[in-house]
Every structure is written in structure tokens, then in C-alpha cells.
mmCIF file of C-alpha atoms and ligand atoms in Angstrom:
data_model
loop_
_atom_site.group_PDB
_atom_site.id
_atom_site.type_symbol
_atom_site.label_atom_id
_atom_site.label_comp_id
_atom_site.label_asym_id
_atom_site.label_seq_id
_atom_site.Cartn_x
_atom_site.Cartn_y
_atom_site.Cartn_z
ATOM 1 C CA UNK J 372 -6.157 -57.809 -10.321
ATOM 2 C CA UNK J 373 -5.081 -55.542 -13.177
ATOM 3 C CA UNK J 374 -3.028 -57.491 -15.690
ATOM 4 C CA UNK J 375 -0.140 -55.077 -16.051
ATOM 5 C CA UNK J 376 1.779 -57.407 -18.372
ATOM 6 C CA UNK J 377 0.102 -55.706 -21.344
ATOM 7 C CA UNK J 378 1.686 -52.379 -20.347
ATOM 8 C CA UNK J 379 5.311 -53.545 -20.250
ATOM 9 C CA UNK J 380 7.551 -51.449 -22.490
ATOM 10 C CA UNK J 381 4.665 -49.244 -23.537
ATOM 11 C CA UNK J 382 4.199 -45.509 -22.957
ATOM 12 C CA UNK J 383 1.092 -45.366 -20.748
ATOM 13 C CA UNK J 384 -0.165 -42.107 -19.266
ATOM 14 C CA UNK J 385 -1.981 -42.114 -15.920
ATOM 15 C CA UNK J 386 -5.133 -40.982 -17.693
ATOM 16 C CA UNK J 387 -4.999 -43.985 -20.052
ATOM 17 C CA UNK J 388 -4.298 -46.359 -17.167
ATOM 18 C CA UNK J 389 -7.114 -45.003 -14.963
ATOM 19 C CA UNK J 390 -9.523 -45.238 -17.902
ATOM 20 C CA UNK J 391 -8.466 -48.846 -18.600
ATOM 21 C CA UNK J 392 -9.025 -49.665 -14.927
ATOM 22 C CA UNK J 393 -12.490 -48.128 -15.141
ATOM 23 C CA UNK J 394 -13.341 -50.452 -18.087
ATOM 24 C CA UNK J 395 -13.039 -53.328 -15.616
ATOM 25 C CA UNK J 396 -16.028 -51.850 -13.735
ATOM 26 C CA UNK J 397 -18.969 -51.635 -16.197
ATOM 27 C CA UNK J 398 -21.100 -50.024 -13.484
ATOM 28 C CA UNK J 399 -18.570 -47.181 -13.118
ATOM 29 C CA UNK J 400 -19.881 -43.712 -13.948
ATOM 30 C CA UNK J 401 -16.452 -42.175 -14.390
ATOM 31 C CA UNK J 402 -16.820 -39.983 -11.292
ATOM 32 C CA UNK J 403 -14.027 -41.694 -9.340
ATOM 33 C CA UNK J 404 -11.900 -41.686 -12.494
ATOM 34 C CA UNK J 405 -12.309 -37.929 -12.755
ATOM 35 C CA UNK J 406 -11.399 -37.368 -9.110
ATOM 36 C CA UNK J 407 -8.161 -39.293 -9.717
ATOM 37 C CA UNK J 408 -7.521 -37.206 -12.845
ATOM 38 C CA UNK J 409 -7.935 -34.083 -10.736
ATOM 39 C CA UNK J 410 -5.454 -35.376 -8.139
ATOM 40 C CA UNK J 411 -2.934 -35.906 -10.951
ATOM 41 C CA UNK J 412 -3.574 -32.334 -12.137
ATOM 42 C CA UNK J 413 -3.150 -31.047 -8.556
ATOM 43 C CA UNK J 414 0.172 -32.903 -8.449
ATOM 44 C CA UNK J 415 1.393 -31.099 -11.569
ATOM 45 C CA UNK J 416 0.321 -27.700 -10.247
ATOM 46 C CA UNK J 417 1.888 -28.240 -6.810
ATOM 47 C CA UNK J 418 5.078 -29.587 -8.418
ATOM 48 C CA UNK J 419 5.433 -26.330 -10.327
ATOM 49 C CA UNK J 420 5.740 -24.582 -6.946
ATOM 50 C CA UNK J 421 7.780 -27.164 -5.047
ATOM 51 C CA UNK J 422 10.639 -26.921 -7.546
ATOM 52 C CA UNK J 423 11.051 -23.262 -6.571
ATOM 53 C CA UNK J 424 9.883 -23.476 -2.943
ATOM 54 C CA UNK J 425 13.236 -22.313 -1.630
ATOM 55 C CA UNK J 426 12.971 -19.211 -3.799
ATOM 56 C CA UNK J 427 9.577 -18.132 -2.453
ATOM 57 C CA UNK J 428 11.209 -15.546 -0.203
ATOM 58 C CA UNK J 429 13.377 -14.186 -3.020
ATOM 59 C CA UNK J 430 10.564 -14.183 -5.577
ATOM 60 C CA UNK J 431 8.308 -12.736 -2.950
ATOM 61 C CA UNK J 432 10.923 -10.361 -1.531
ATOM 62 C CA UNK J 433 8.539 -7.440 -2.125
ATOM 63 C CA UNK J 434 6.694 -8.142 1.167
ATOM 64 C CA UNK J 435 3.849 -10.582 0.741
ATOM 65 C CA UNK J 436 3.748 -10.070 -3.045
ATOM 66 C CA UNK J 437 6.193 -11.567 -5.526
ATOM 67 C CA UNK J 438 7.409 -9.974 -8.727
ATOM 68 C CA UNK J 439 4.323 -11.264 -10.568
ATOM 69 C CA UNK J 440 2.169 -9.429 -8.024
ATOM 70 C CA UNK J 441 0.946 -12.804 -6.723
ATOM 71 C CA UNK J 442 0.512 -13.260 -3.005
ATOM 72 C CA UNK J 443 3.414 -15.443 -1.828
ATOM 73 C CA UNK J 444 1.786 -18.488 -0.213
ATOM 74 C CA UNK J 445 3.287 -21.019 2.090
ATOM 75 C CA UNK J 446 3.489 -24.243 0.141
ATOM 76 C CA UNK J 447 1.058 -26.133 2.342
ATOM 77 C CA UNK J 448 -1.504 -23.332 2.010
ATOM 78 C CA UNK J 449 -0.934 -23.362 -1.743
ATOM 79 C CA UNK J 450 -1.324 -27.147 -1.885
ATOM 80 C CA UNK J 451 -4.480 -26.957 0.237
ATOM 81 C CA UNK J 452 -6.052 -24.291 -1.994
ATOM 82 C CA UNK J 453 -5.062 -26.082 -5.195
ATOM 83 C CA UNK J 454 -6.737 -29.346 -4.150
ATOM 84 C CA UNK J 455 -9.804 -27.495 -2.867
ATOM 85 C CA UNK J 456 -10.258 -25.414 -6.019
ATOM 86 C CA UNK J 457 -9.904 -28.421 -8.310
ATOM 87 C CA UNK J 458 -12.627 -30.276 -6.428
ATOM 88 C CA UNK J 459 -15.118 -27.742 -4.993
ATOM 89 C CA UNK J 460 -17.218 -27.217 -8.154
ATOM 90 C CA UNK J 461 -17.155 -30.605 -9.921
ATOM 91 C CA UNK J 462 -20.265 -32.132 -8.349
ATOM 92 C CA UNK J 463 -18.263 -35.289 -7.508
ATOM 93 C CA UNK J 464 -17.771 -34.697 -3.790
ATOM 94 C CA UNK J 465 -20.152 -34.246 -0.873
ATOM 95 C CA UNK J 466 -17.391 -32.848 1.372
ATOM 96 C CA UNK J 467 -13.631 -32.702 1.894
ATOM 97 C CA UNK J 468 -11.401 -32.950 4.975
ATOM 98 C CA UNK J 469 -7.839 -31.693 5.245
ATOM 99 C CA UNK J 470 -5.069 -31.610 7.809
ATOM 100 C CA UNK J 471 -5.053 -27.834 7.328
ATOM 101 C CA UNK J 472 -8.735 -27.249 8.227
ATOM 102 C CA UNK J 473 -10.136 -27.796 11.726
ATOM 103 C CA UNK J 474 -13.593 -28.878 10.503
ATOM 104 C CA UNK J 475 -14.727 -30.732 7.390
ATOM 105 C CA UNK J 476 -14.751 -28.546 4.258
ATOM 106 C CA UNK J 477 -18.267 -28.235 2.799
ATOM 107 C CA UNK J 478 -18.924 -27.941 -0.919
ATOM 108 C CA UNK J 479 -19.937 -24.281 -1.535
ATOM 109 C CA UNK J 480 -23.754 -24.121 -1.717
ATOM 110 C CA UNK J 481 -23.616 -22.754 -5.301
ATOM 111 C CA UNK J 482 -22.137 -26.051 -6.490
ATOM 112 C CA UNK J 483 -23.755 -29.522 -6.653
ATOM 113 C CA UNK J 484 -22.642 -32.264 -4.256
ATOM 114 C CA UNK J 485 -21.610 -35.742 -5.344
ATOM 115 C CA UNK J 486 -21.279 -39.320 -4.076
ATOM 116 C CA UNK J 487 -17.681 -39.208 -2.751
ATOM 117 C CA UNK J 488 -15.667 -37.513 0.011
ATOM 118 C CA UNK J 489 -11.973 -36.617 -0.284
ATOM 119 C CA UNK J 490 -9.634 -36.626 2.745
ATOM 120 C CA UNK J 491 -6.114 -35.310 2.339
ATOM 121 C CA UNK J 492 -2.893 -34.064 3.845
ATOM 122 C CA UNK J 493 -2.065 -31.410 1.255
ATOM 123 C CA UNK J 494 1.578 -31.210 2.143
ATOM 124 C CA UNK J 495 3.215 -33.845 4.299
ATOM 125 C CA UNK J 496 6.669 -33.231 5.706
ATOM 126 C CA UNK J 497 6.362 -29.463 5.342
ATOM 127 C CA UNK J 498 9.083 -28.896 7.964
ATOM 128 C CA UNK J 499 11.485 -30.240 5.314
ATOM 129 C CA UNK J 500 10.670 -27.766 2.544
ATOM 130 C CA UNK J 501 13.434 -25.311 3.421
ATOM 131 C CA UNK J 502 15.996 -28.147 3.553
ATOM 132 C CA UNK J 503 15.041 -29.299 0.060
ATOM 133 C CA UNK J 504 14.031 -32.717 1.391
ATOM 134 C CA UNK J 505 11.262 -34.636 -0.410
ATOM 135 C CA UNK J 506 7.688 -33.807 0.655
ATOM 136 C CA UNK J 507 4.352 -35.297 -0.296
ATOM 137 C CA UNK J 508 0.571 -35.179 -0.527
ATOM 138 C CA UNK J 509 -1.578 -38.009 0.859
ATOM 139 C CA UNK J 510 -5.234 -38.589 -0.126
ATOM 140 C CA UNK J 511 -8.107 -40.999 0.347
ATOM 141 C CA UNK J 512 -11.512 -41.235 -1.341
ATOM 142 C CA UNK J 513 -14.637 -42.677 0.327
ATOM 143 C CA UNK J 514 -18.166 -43.134 -0.971
ATOM 144 C CA UNK J 515 -20.417 -40.943 1.223
ATOM 145 C CA UNK J 516 -22.516 -42.893 3.755
ATOM 146 C CA UNK J 517 -25.230 -40.274 4.400
ATOM 147 C CA UNK J 518 -28.114 -39.774 1.955
ATOM 148 C CA UNK J 519 -28.287 -36.511 -0.027
ATOM 149 C CA UNK J 520 -27.586 -32.935 0.994
ATOM 150 C CA UNK J 521 -24.217 -31.609 2.139
ATOM 151 C CA UNK J 522 -21.686 -34.180 3.305
ATOM 152 C CA UNK J 523 -21.197 -34.524 7.065
ATOM 153 C CA UNK J 524 -18.464 -35.509 9.520
ATOM 154 C CA UNK J 525 -20.053 -38.993 9.521
ATOM 155 C CA UNK J 526 -19.146 -39.355 5.836
ATOM 156 C CA UNK J 527 -15.504 -38.683 6.682
ATOM 157 C CA UNK J 528 -15.103 -40.688 9.906
ATOM 158 C CA UNK J 529 -15.113 -44.058 8.156
ATOM 159 C CA UNK J 530 -12.646 -46.905 8.776
ATOM 160 C CA UNK J 531 -9.948 -46.942 6.085
ATOM 161 C CA UNK J 532 -11.112 -50.410 5.004
ATOM 162 C CA UNK J 533 -14.032 -48.525 3.361
ATOM 163 C CA UNK J 534 -11.720 -46.505 1.105
ATOM 164 C CA UNK J 535 -12.499 -46.820 -2.615
ATOM 165 C CA UNK J 536 -9.163 -45.258 -3.540
ATOM 166 C CA UNK J 537 -6.043 -43.904 -1.842
ATOM 167 C CA UNK J 538 -2.736 -42.533 -2.993
ATOM 168 C CA UNK J 539 0.108 -40.151 -2.506
ATOM 169 C CA UNK J 540 2.206 -37.738 -4.525
ATOM 170 C CA UNK J 541 5.936 -37.605 -3.805
ATOM 171 C CA UNK J 542 7.714 -34.360 -4.718
ATOM 172 C CA UNK J 543 11.259 -35.690 -4.837
ATOM 173 C CA UNK J 544 14.067 -35.987 -7.373
ATOM 174 C CA UNK J 545 11.134 -36.665 -9.656
ATOM 175 C CA UNK J 546 7.434 -36.252 -8.919
ATOM 176 C CA UNK J 547 5.559 -39.526 -8.589
ATOM 177 C CA UNK J 548 1.898 -40.322 -8.090
ATOM 178 C CA UNK J 549 1.165 -43.720 -6.531
ATOM 179 C CA UNK J 550 -2.442 -44.875 -6.061
ATOM 180 C CA UNK J 551 -4.738 -47.860 -5.706
ATOM 181 C CA UNK J 552 -8.462 -48.360 -6.315
ATOM 182 C CA UNK J 553 -8.308 -51.762 -4.633
ATOM 183 C CA UNK J 554 -6.820 -53.357 -7.723
ATOM 184 C CA UNK J 555 -3.112 -53.295 -6.862
ATOM 185 C CA UNK J 556 -0.786 -50.319 -6.326
ATOM 186 C CA UNK J 557 0.495 -48.457 -9.392
ATOM 187 C CA UNK J 558 3.178 -45.779 -9.654
ATOM 188 C CA UNK J 559 3.515 -43.008 -12.245
ATOM 189 C CA UNK J 560 6.451 -40.671 -12.802
ATOM 190 C CA UNK J 561 5.921 -37.122 -14.085
ATOM 191 C CA UNK J 562 7.789 -36.351 -17.296
ATOM 192 C CA UNK J 563 8.089 -32.562 -16.988
ATOM 193 C CA UNK J 564 9.047 -32.267 -20.658
ATOM 194 C CA UNK J 565 5.539 -33.326 -21.707
ATOM 195 C CA UNK J 566 3.636 -32.676 -18.454
ATOM 196 C CA UNK J 567 2.387 -36.269 -18.300
ATOM 197 C CA UNK J 568 2.490 -38.890 -15.548
ATOM 198 C CA UNK J 569 3.787 -42.079 -17.196
ATOM 199 C CA UNK J 570 3.354 -45.593 -15.776
ATOM 200 C CA UNK J 571 6.732 -46.453 -14.240
ATOM 201 C CA UNK J 572 5.876 -48.900 -11.413
ATOM 202 C CA UNK J 573 2.957 -51.189 -12.380
ATOM 203 C CA UNK J 574 1.492 -53.398 -9.649
ATOM 204 C CA UNK J 575 3.956 -52.568 -6.836
ATOM 205 C CA UNK J 576 4.420 -55.432 -4.336
ATOM 206 C CA UNK J 577 6.525 -55.286 -1.170
ATOM 207 C CA UNK J 578 9.752 -57.291 -1.716
ATOM 208 C CA UNK J 579 9.926 -60.572 0.201
ATOM 209 C CA UNK J 580 13.214 -59.609 1.915
ATOM 210 C CA UNK J 581 12.891 -56.383 3.974
ATOM 211 C CA UNK J 582 15.815 -53.940 3.996
ATOM 212 C CA UNK J 583 15.079 -50.977 6.284
ATOM 213 C CA UNK J 584 13.462 -49.976 9.513
ATOM 214 C CA UNK J 585 12.367 -46.347 9.839
ATOM 215 C CA UNK J 586 11.754 -44.650 13.175
ATOM 216 C CA UNK J 587 12.817 -41.427 14.893
ATOM 217 C CA UNK J 588 15.341 -43.068 17.215
ATOM 218 C CA UNK J 589 15.712 -39.724 18.995
ATOM 219 C CA UNK J 590 12.599 -40.600 21.008
ATOM 220 C CA UNK J 591 13.992 -43.962 22.153
ATOM 221 C CA UNK J 592 14.200 -42.881 25.829
ATOM 222 C CA UNK J 593 10.416 -42.435 25.785
ATOM 223 C CA UNK J 594 9.424 -45.710 24.140
ATOM 224 C CA UNK J 595 7.603 -48.491 25.933
ATOM 225 C CA UNK J 596 9.545 -51.702 26.725
ATOM 226 C CA UNK J 597 7.738 -53.433 23.835
ATOM 227 C CA UNK J 598 8.922 -50.861 21.282
ATOM 228 C CA UNK J 599 12.446 -50.965 22.754
ATOM 229 C CA UNK J 600 12.493 -54.766 22.408
ATOM 230 C CA UNK J 601 11.086 -54.484 18.885
ATOM 231 C CA UNK J 602 13.784 -52.080 17.717
ATOM 232 C CA UNK J 603 16.508 -54.362 19.083
ATOM 233 C CA UNK J 604 14.887 -57.341 17.286
ATOM 234 C CA UNK J 605 14.837 -55.451 13.996
ATOM 235 C CA UNK J 606 18.593 -54.815 14.281
ATOM 236 C CA UNK J 607 19.457 -58.491 14.908
ATOM 237 C CA UNK J 608 20.091 -61.330 12.429
ATOM 238 C CA UNK J 609 17.325 -63.846 13.091
ATOM 239 C CA UNK J 610 16.338 -67.085 11.302
ATOM 240 C CA UNK J 611 13.640 -65.085 9.448
ATOM 241 C CA UNK J 612 15.713 -62.033 8.478
ATOM 242 C CA UNK J 613 19.050 -60.230 8.460
ATOM 243 C CA UNK J 614 19.454 -57.256 10.807
ATOM 244 C CA UNK J 615 17.884 -54.203 9.115
ATOM 245 C CA UNK J 616 19.495 -50.824 8.392
ATOM 246 C CA UNK J 617 17.946 -47.609 9.681
ATOM 247 C CA UNK J 618 16.658 -45.114 7.139
ATOM 248 C CA UNK J 619 14.564 -42.164 8.386
ATOM 249 C CA UNK J 620 13.920 -39.007 6.392
ATOM 250 C CA UNK J 621 11.276 -37.468 8.654
ATOM 251 C CA UNK J 622 8.950 -37.025 5.693
ATOM 252 C CA UNK J 623 6.299 -39.736 5.926
ATOM 253 C CA UNK J 624 5.533 -40.008 2.214
ATOM 254 C CA UNK J 625 9.236 -40.303 1.333
ATOM 255 C CA UNK J 626 9.904 -42.848 4.104
ATOM 256 C CA UNK J 627 6.818 -44.844 3.121
ATOM 257 C CA UNK J 628 7.670 -44.833 -0.592
ATOM 258 C CA UNK J 629 11.254 -45.984 -0.042
ATOM 259 C CA UNK J 630 10.137 -48.866 2.179
ATOM 260 C CA UNK J 631 7.347 -49.804 -0.256
ATOM 261 C CA UNK J 632 9.969 -50.313 -2.972
ATOM 262 C CA UNK J 633 12.816 -51.684 -0.830
ATOM 263 C CA UNK J 634 10.898 -53.623 1.821
ATOM 264 C CA UNK J 635 10.920 -52.871 5.530
ATOM 265 C CA UNK J 636 8.878 -51.232 8.247
ATOM 266 C CA UNK J 637 8.120 -47.628 9.254
ATOM 267 C CA UNK J 638 6.840 -46.907 12.725
ATOM 268 C CA UNK J 639 5.827 -43.860 14.703
ATOM 269 C CA UNK J 640 4.970 -45.281 18.127
ATOM 270 C CA UNK J 641 2.812 -43.565 20.741
ATOM 271 C CA UNK J 642 5.038 -40.613 21.533
ATOM 272 C CA UNK J 643 4.800 -41.004 25.284
ATOM 273 C CA UNK J 644 7.188 -38.064 25.892
ATOM 274 C CA UNK J 645 4.523 -35.583 24.899
ATOM 275 C CA UNK J 646 1.336 -35.965 26.964
ATOM 276 C CA UNK J 647 -0.433 -33.800 24.341
ATOM 277 C CA UNK J 648 0.219 -36.568 21.802
ATOM 278 C CA UNK J 649 -0.729 -39.745 23.676
ATOM 279 C CA UNK J 650 -1.627 -41.464 20.389
ATOM 280 C CA UNK J 651 1.573 -40.704 18.541
ATOM 281 C CA UNK J 652 1.984 -37.930 15.987
ATOM 282 C CA UNK J 653 0.464 -39.248 12.771
ATOM 283 C CA UNK J 654 -3.175 -38.610 11.960
ATOM 284 C CA UNK J 655 -5.524 -41.512 11.270
ATOM 285 C CA UNK J 656 -7.942 -40.011 8.725
ATOM 286 C CA UNK J 657 -5.573 -38.481 6.168
ATOM 287 C CA UNK J 658 -2.153 -40.052 6.866
ATOM 288 C CA UNK J 659 -2.296 -43.530 8.439
ATOM 289 C CA UNK J 660 -5.609 -44.621 6.877
ATOM 290 C CA UNK J 661 -4.809 -44.062 3.191
ATOM 291 C CA UNK J 662 -1.258 -45.450 3.554
ATOM 292 C CA UNK J 663 -2.600 -48.527 5.384
ATOM 293 C CA UNK J 664 -4.987 -49.147 2.452
ATOM 294 C CA UNK J 665 -2.046 -48.926 0.039
ATOM 295 C CA UNK J 666 0.297 -51.173 2.041
ATOM 296 C CA UNK J 667 -2.307 -53.962 2.246
ATOM 297 C CA UNK J 668 -2.823 -53.659 -1.527
ATOM 298 C CA UNK J 669 0.968 -54.119 -1.884
ATOM 299 C CA UNK J 670 0.956 -57.261 0.293
ATOM 300 C CA UNK J 671 1.879 -55.636 3.597
ATOM 301 C CA UNK J 672 0.076 -54.676 6.816
ATOM 302 C CA UNK J 673 -0.420 -51.671 9.099
ATOM 303 C CA UNK J 674 -1.178 -51.740 12.812
ATOM 304 C CA UNK J 675 -1.483 -49.293 15.709
ATOM 305 C CA UNK J 676 0.478 -51.871 17.710
ATOM 306 C CA UNK J 677 -2.570 -53.865 18.697
ATOM 307 C CA UNK J 678 -4.985 -53.957 15.716
ATOM 308 C CA UNK J 679 -5.211 -53.327 11.970
ATOM 309 C CA UNK J 680 -5.383 -49.593 11.276
ATOM 310 C CA UNK J 681 -7.879 -50.327 8.485
ATOM 311 C CA UNK J 682 -10.417 -51.409 11.100
ATOM 312 C CA UNK J 683 -10.157 -48.382 13.396
ATOM 313 C CA UNK J 684 -13.288 -46.214 13.259
ATOM 314 C CA UNK J 685 -12.141 -42.589 13.687
ATOM 315 C CA UNK J 686 -13.921 -40.629 16.437
ATOM 316 C CA UNK J 687 -12.359 -37.223 15.670
ATOM 317 C CA UNK J 688 -11.152 -35.712 12.406
ATOM 318 C CA UNK J 689 -7.573 -35.050 13.554
ATOM 319 C CA UNK J 690 -7.270 -38.107 15.786
ATOM 320 C CA UNK J 691 -3.685 -39.348 16.109
ATOM 321 C CA UNK J 692 -2.721 -43.005 15.977
ATOM 322 C CA UNK J 693 0.515 -44.934 16.577
ATOM 323 C CA UNK J 694 1.495 -46.597 13.291
ATOM 324 C CA UNK J 695 3.604 -49.637 12.372
ATOM 325 C CA UNK J 696 3.423 -50.092 8.585
ATOM 326 C CA UNK J 697 5.234 -52.269 6.019
ATOM 327 C CA UNK J 698 6.238 -55.929 5.708
ATOM 328 C CA UNK J 699 3.486 -58.028 7.340
ATOM 329 C CA UNK J 700 5.877 -60.291 9.312
ATOM 330 C CA UNK J 701 7.727 -57.279 10.725
ATOM 331 C CA UNK J 702 4.532 -55.492 11.761
ATOM 332 C CA UNK J 703 3.063 -58.638 13.341
ATOM 333 C CA UNK J 704 6.295 -58.989 15.341
ATOM 334 C CA UNK J 705 5.744 -55.475 16.682
ATOM 335 C CA UNK J 706 2.236 -56.508 17.831
ATOM 336 C CA UNK J 707 3.677 -59.660 19.475
ATOM 337 C CA UNK J 708 6.376 -57.800 21.427
ATOM 338 C CA UNK J 709 3.969 -55.041 22.479
ATOM 339 C CA UNK J 710 1.541 -57.723 23.696
ATOM 340 C CA UNK J 711 4.362 -59.478 25.537
ATOM 341 C CA UNK J 712 5.962 -56.432 27.180
ATOM 342 C CA UNK J 713 3.393 -53.660 27.337
ATOM 343 C CA UNK J 714 0.056 -55.300 27.955
ATOM 344 C CA UNK J 715 -0.569 -56.581 31.457
ATOM 345 C CA UNK J 716 -1.554 -60.304 31.253
HETATM 346 P P1 AHG W 1005 3.122 -32.892 8.364
HETATM 347 O O1 AHG W 1005 4.250 -32.120 7.744
HETATM 348 O O2 AHG W 1005 1.998 -33.146 7.419
HETATM 349 O O3 AHG W 1005 2.690 -32.298 9.690
HETATM 350 O O4 AHG W 1005 3.686 -34.367 8.702
HETATM 351 C C1 AHG W 1005 4.914 -34.475 9.286
HETATM 352 C C2 AHG W 1005 5.074 -35.850 9.855
HETATM 353 C C3 AHG W 1005 5.524 -36.899 8.838
HETATM 354 O O5 AHG W 1005 5.795 -36.379 7.590
HETATM 355 C C4 AHG W 1005 6.803 -37.430 9.419
HETATM 356 O O6 AHG W 1005 6.847 -38.828 9.368
HETATM 357 C C5 AHG W 1005 6.766 -36.964 10.849
HETATM 358 O O7 AHG W 1005 6.053 -35.749 10.845
HETATM 359 C C6 AHG W 1005 8.142 -36.723 11.383
HETATM 360 O O8 AHG W 1005 7.956 -36.416 12.748
HETATM 361 P P2 AHG W 1005 9.262 -36.322 13.705
HETATM 362 O O9 AHG W 1005 9.999 -35.097 13.252
HETATM 363 O O10 AHG W 1005 8.684 -36.207 15.097
HETATM 364 O O11 AHG W 1005 10.042 -37.600 13.516
HETATM 365 MN MN1 MN W 1006 1.515 -35.139 7.343
HETATM 366 MN MN1 MN W 1007 0.729 -31.777 6.283
#
């Protein structure tokens, strides 16, 4: 575990911190370190657009071109292209996979391939952009499993327990980057005055006492009896906990981050109202998987209602999965009530 005591009260940039973490791994080549650097750079570039997202139409009022003659891009397309362009030529990745692309994204043949694969949701919560609600980017990094040549779907469809790193960027009142390489969860806040991410939340651990539960209660009529019973339990004072308050932003990264710091549980159950989404709405590979890696690093747990999300082997790139994520006791209670009410004996 990283001893973060040494950092207290000191000005530590994310680059310095990542490099220090790498020192703990003498066998490290620096490749993973550089991928994390590039995600921090992507965060800065995307931030520069999110702060004016609402103005895109005005700036781009001249049809599809804005006053600078640049093509006005939707923010999620811009985020997608930014992450791709920072990583396509570096020789660190064998392939990428994104929420925005149907198939895996190969490394252009003119560039070398590398030992890792990057999975990402370039812009999470994009329906909130026009309402100026926080949005995010989610990413995960695996070591490739196939030998040599272009990366394949097999390299991407790994259980999240195999992740070597995962993180998210939160474009909120401030921009934060939170990541883990399996050595605790660490949060950095962007200081726009100097363009640096500074260590602000070393070694984040879920608080012992949970505060919030987060779910789209609008779907309550469609929940299973187990999820109904669970939500009632969360609201009650019990010997283990006080009744929890509801907080739901509808932007996964923002909901996750708040609960990581305040304690609680976020869940997006199987959305049984929509037969097209039998497995819920959230995607396993680039949403639930990386966040499940992070929550376990912070002392919590993530389940699909019956098993640890970290152990689920994806079968399809955009596979959806129900997700209960946060305080371990709260998530295990969800599994218990689903077993009791929803699974025939
Ligand atoms: P994305 O914008 O990447 O498609 O993700 C949106 C997700 C997630 O951010 C959020 O938790 C969820 O959509 C909210 O869904 P509901 O509006 O159905 O609650
Ligand atoms: Mn998303
Ligand atoms: Mn998205």
C-alpha cells in the first residue's frame, strides 16, 4: 500500500505521484505510467471544452463551423477523438474499446502496438451536458492476453479483476482525476491556474458509516420484489445503520464519486421495464468493471445482484449488467434480499 503520509501538506502533481508509485515496481518499464500521464492530459484537453460546452451552439452558430473555423463537435465525439489521438501512436496499446465505437478500435497499422489495452467511456452522463450537470470519463487498462500482432476482442473481454489500472475523470465544479493501479485509490484536483493535477485525496477509503443510496426511483414500479425490499431496507433505521438519504444525479461518475467520499450505495438494477435492456443500462466493460475495481480498492464491493462484478467474464463488448456498488455491507444486503425474494428456492 502506498504510504501517503509522506505527501501530507506537500504540493504533489499527478505526474510526480505516478512516478513515485512506479518506483515501487522495479520491473516497471514506465509504459503504464505513460498511459496514465496521457489520461491526465486527455482530462485537461476535455476540460477545456466542457467549461464552454453550453456555448458550443453559439460559438458554432455558423453552421457546423465555429468562429475559429473548427468543426463544432459534440462533446462525447470530441472526448472520444481526444483519447484516441493521444493513444493511437504511442506503441503502448494493442487495441482500444470505447462506448462510442461498435467494434474494438485497432491501432493504425502505421504505428507499433504495445502490451496494454485501454477501455473507456469517453463521456459518461452526456445527457446532462446541456443542463450543466457534472459529467465524466471512465477508463480501464488491461495487459493484453494474446501474443503479438494487433490486439483482439479477446484482449478486451477480460474480467475486471484482471485490470492493472482503472480510473475516472469528473468534470464538475472542479475537474478531478481519480485512479488506482491496485495500490489504493488516489484523487487529484486540476488547478486550472497552473494546468496541473494536484494530489487532493490520497488513499481514498469508503467511510465506515454510509450516508446515501442512489437509484433512479422513477423505475420503482418495474423493480423485482427483492429490489423493492432492498430499497425499503435502505430507508429504515436498523441496528447496523441509520436510514439513508436518496441522492441521484443521473451521471454515474458524479454519483459514484459522491458515494465514494460520503459512503453509501449506488444501484442500477436490471431495468425490467425495457425488454431491450434485460441486464440493466450500465455497460460491464467500460463502466461497471473499472468502477468495481476502484470500489474494492477503496474497501467496498460491487455486485450484479448475485456475484462480484469483478469476476464476470464479458461475452460482448457492450454487454449490460445490473450494478450494486459501494459499502460492502449494503451491497451484500442487496444480494441477500435478491436471493430471498427473487430466486426460486
Ligand atoms: P452515458 O451518458 O455514458 O450513456 O451514461 C449514462 C448513464 C450513467 O451516467 C447514469 O448513471 C445513467 O445513464 C442514468 O440513467 P437513467 O437516466 O436511466 O437513470
Ligand atoms: Mn456511461
Ligand atoms: Mn458515454
